[in-house]
Coordinates of C-alpha atoms in Angstrom, one line a residue:
L6 CA 181.4 79.2 152.9
D7 CA 179.9 79.5 149.5
Y8 CA 178.6 76.0 148.1
R9 CA 176.9 75.7 144.8
V10 CA 174.0 73.0 144.9
G11 CA 175.8 71.1 142.0
D12 CA 178.8 70.7 144.4
L13 CA 176.8 69.4 147.1
I14 CA 174.9 67.0 144.8
Q15 CA 178.2 65.8 143.6
K16 CA 179.7 65.4 147.1
Y17 CA 176.6 63.9 149.0
S18 CA 174.0 62.4 146.8
E19 CA 175.7 59.0 145.9
G20 CA 173.4 59.0 142.8
K21 CA 170.3 58.7 144.9
P22 CA 167.3 61.0 144.7
V23 CA 167.7 64.7 145.5
L24 CA 165.3 67.1 146.6
V25 CA 166.2 71.0 146.3
F26 CA 164.0 73.3 148.0
C27 CA 164.0 76.8 146.6
Q28 CA 162.6 80.2 147.8
T29 CA 160.4 80.9 144.7
Q30 CA 158.6 79.3 141.8
K31 CA 161.4 81.2 139.4
G32 CA 164.2 79.7 141.5
T33 CA 162.9 76.4 141.1
I34 CA 163.4 76.6 137.1
N35 CA 166.7 78.7 137.5
C36 CA 168.1 76.0 139.9
G37 CA 167.0 73.5 137.4
K38 CA 168.8 75.2 134.6
Q39 CA 172.1 75.8 136.7
L40 CA 172.0 71.9 137.3
I41 CA 171.6 71.3 133.6
N42 CA 174.7 73.7 132.7
D43 CA 176.7 72.0 135.5
I44 CA 176.1 68.7 133.9
S45 CA 176.9 69.7 130.4
S46 CA 179.9 71.4 131.7
N47 CA 180.9 68.3 133.4
K48 CA 180.8 69.9 137.1
I49 CA 178.3 67.1 138.1
S50 CA 179.3 63.7 136.7
I51 CA 177.1 61.9 139.1
L52 CA 173.9 63.0 137.3
R53 CA 175.0 61.8 133.9
I54 CA 172.8 59.4 132.1
N55 CA 174.8 56.4 131.3
S56 CA 172.4 53.9 129.7
S57 CA 170.5 54.2 126.2
Q58 CA 167.5 52.5 128.3
E59 CA 167.4 55.3 130.8
K60 CA 167.8 57.8 128.2
L61 CA 164.8 56.3 126.3
K62 CA 162.6 56.3 129.4
L63 CA 163.3 60.1 130.1
E64 CA 162.5 61.1 126.4
S65 CA 159.2 59.1 126.8
L66 CA 158.5 61.0 129.8
S67 CA 159.5 64.3 128.8
V68 CA 157.2 64.0 125.8
R69 CA 154.2 63.8 128.0
I70 CA 154.9 66.9 129.7
S71 CA 153.3 70.2 128.4
N72 CA 155.8 72.9 130.2
K73 CA 158.4 73.2 127.4
S74 CA 161.0 74.3 129.9
L75 CA 160.4 71.2 132.1
S76 CA 160.3 68.8 129.3
A77 CA 163.5 69.8 128.1
M78 CA 165.0 69.3 131.7
V79 CA 163.4 65.9 132.3
K80 CA 165.1 64.5 129.0
L81 CA 168.4 65.1 131.2
G82 CA 166.9 63.6 134.5
I83 CA 166.2 67.0 136.1
G84 CA 162.7 68.1 137.2
F85 CA 161.2 71.2 138.8
H86 CA 157.9 71.3 140.6
N87 CA 155.9 74.3 141.7
A88 CA 152.4 75.6 141.9
G89 CA 152.8 77.4 138.3
L90 CA 152.8 73.9 136.5
S91 CA 149.7 72.1 135.7
L92 CA 148.6 69.3 138.0
S93 CA 149.5 66.6 135.2
D94 CA 153.1 68.2 135.0
R95 CA 153.6 68.1 138.7
Q96 CA 152.1 64.3 138.9
L97 CA 154.5 63.4 136.1
V98 CA 157.5 64.9 137.8
E99 CA 156.4 63.2 141.0
E100 CA 156.2 59.7 138.9
G101 CA 159.5 60.2 137.2
F102 CA 161.2 60.8 140.6
K103 CA 159.8 57.9 142.4
A104 CA 160.9 55.8 139.4
Q105 CA 164.4 57.3 139.9
L106 CA 164.3 58.5 136.3
I107 CA 164.4 62.1 137.4
K108 CA 167.5 62.3 139.9
V109 CA 166.9 65.8 141.1
V110 CA 163.7 67.7 141.8
C111 CA 164.0 71.4 142.5
T112 CA 160.9 72.5 144.2
T113 CA 159.2 75.0 146.5
S114 CA 158.4 74.0 150.3
T115 CA 154.7 73.2 149.2
L116 CA 156.1 69.7 148.0
A117 CA 156.8 69.0 151.5
Q118 CA 153.1 69.3 152.5
G119 CA 151.7 66.1 151.5
V120 CA 153.4 64.8 148.6
N121 CA 155.4 61.7 149.6
L122 CA 158.7 61.9 147.7
P123 CA 161.5 60.7 149.7
A124 CA 165.1 61.4 148.9
R125 CA 168.7 60.3 149.9
L126 CA 169.6 64.1 150.0
V127 CA 167.4 67.3 150.8
I128 CA 168.9 70.5 150.1
I129 CA 167.3 73.6 151.3
K130 CA 168.7 76.5 149.5
S131 CA 167.7 79.3 152.0
T132 CA 165.8 79.7 155.3
N133 CA 163.5 82.2 153.8
C134 CA 160.7 81.8 151.4
Y135 CA 158.7 84.2 149.4
R136 CA 155.1 84.2 150.8
G137 CA 153.4 86.3 148.3
P138 CA 153.2 90.2 147.4
K139 CA 152.0 91.4 150.9
L140 CA 154.3 89.4 153.0
G141 CA 157.4 89.1 150.7
Y142 CA 160.3 86.8 152.3
T143 CA 159.8 85.4 155.7
E144 CA 161.8 82.6 157.5
Y145 CA 160.4 79.1 157.2
N146 CA 158.8 77.9 160.7
K147 CA 160.3 74.8 162.3
M148 CA 157.3 72.7 161.2
E149 CA 158.4 73.7 157.7
I150 CA 161.8 72.8 158.0
D151 CA 161.1 69.7 159.7
Q152 CA 158.7 68.5 157.0
M153 CA 161.2 69.4 154.2
V154 CA 164.3 67.8 156.3
G155 CA 161.8 64.8 156.8
R156 CA 162.1 63.7 152.9
A157 CA 165.7 62.5 153.6
G158 CA 166.4 59.0 154.3
R159 CA 162.9 57.7 155.1
P160 CA 163.4 54.1 156.7
Q161 CA 161.2 52.2 154.2
Y162 CA 163.1 54.0 151.3
D163 CA 166.9 54.3 152.2
T164 CA 169.2 53.2 154.6
K165 CA 170.5 56.9 155.4
G166 CA 169.5 60.5 154.6
I167 CA 171.4 63.8 154.5
A168 CA 169.8 67.2 154.7
I169 CA 171.7 70.4 154.2
I170 CA 170.3 74.0 155.2
M171 CA 172.1 76.9 153.7
T172 CA 171.4 79.8 155.9
E173 CA 173.0 83.2 157.0
K174 CA 176.2 82.7 159.4
E175 CA 174.2 84.4 162.2
K176 CA 171.4 81.9 162.2
V177 CA 173.6 78.7 162.1
N178 CA 172.9 78.0 165.9
Q179 CA 169.0 78.1 165.5
Y180 CA 169.1 75.4 162.9
N181 CA 171.7 73.3 164.5
E182 CA 169.4 72.8 167.4
L183 CA 166.4 71.8 165.3
S184 CA 166.4 68.3 165.7
S185 CA 167.5 65.9 168.3
T186 CA 167.9 63.1 165.5
M187 CA 170.5 64.6 163.8
I188 CA 173.7 62.6 164.3
E189 CA 176.2 64.8 162.5
S190 CA 175.5 68.4 161.6
H191 CA 177.5 70.7 159.4
L192 CA 175.5 73.9 158.5

């Protein structure tokens, strides 16, 4: 099945925080841009900004961000997070996400290592990630997948969590067997 990230967010997020793990830094930016397009063409109504107070808070946050692409996205409640951003911009995205101003953060897997950003919905766009020019694309290991999936539904922050892993058909069983804590699984 060919699902778009926006469709999954619309169906499963319930308006709660969403993390989308992308393969590359460029992929985080492209994913954010696609979500902005989906919002402006009314494909994702759940991410619309409904209050003028929320709009003002996002505007205030966005002017503190030095990266122009990121600043423009944050005005609409979408962010990206990767090693190509300044530390300050990454911290502002984290701050906006924790305050639930930024509804979706498109990020690389490095965010799952040590940064405590819980979400209702976690989407892993691919089970391969870019490891640099010498290694190219390789499969995430079990620990990396566990770290990403573990951001969904943290008990102290939410009553439930949903993790969606998008992978090739031949790898479905491998990911279906990842965790004994999964109650329901649809890959």
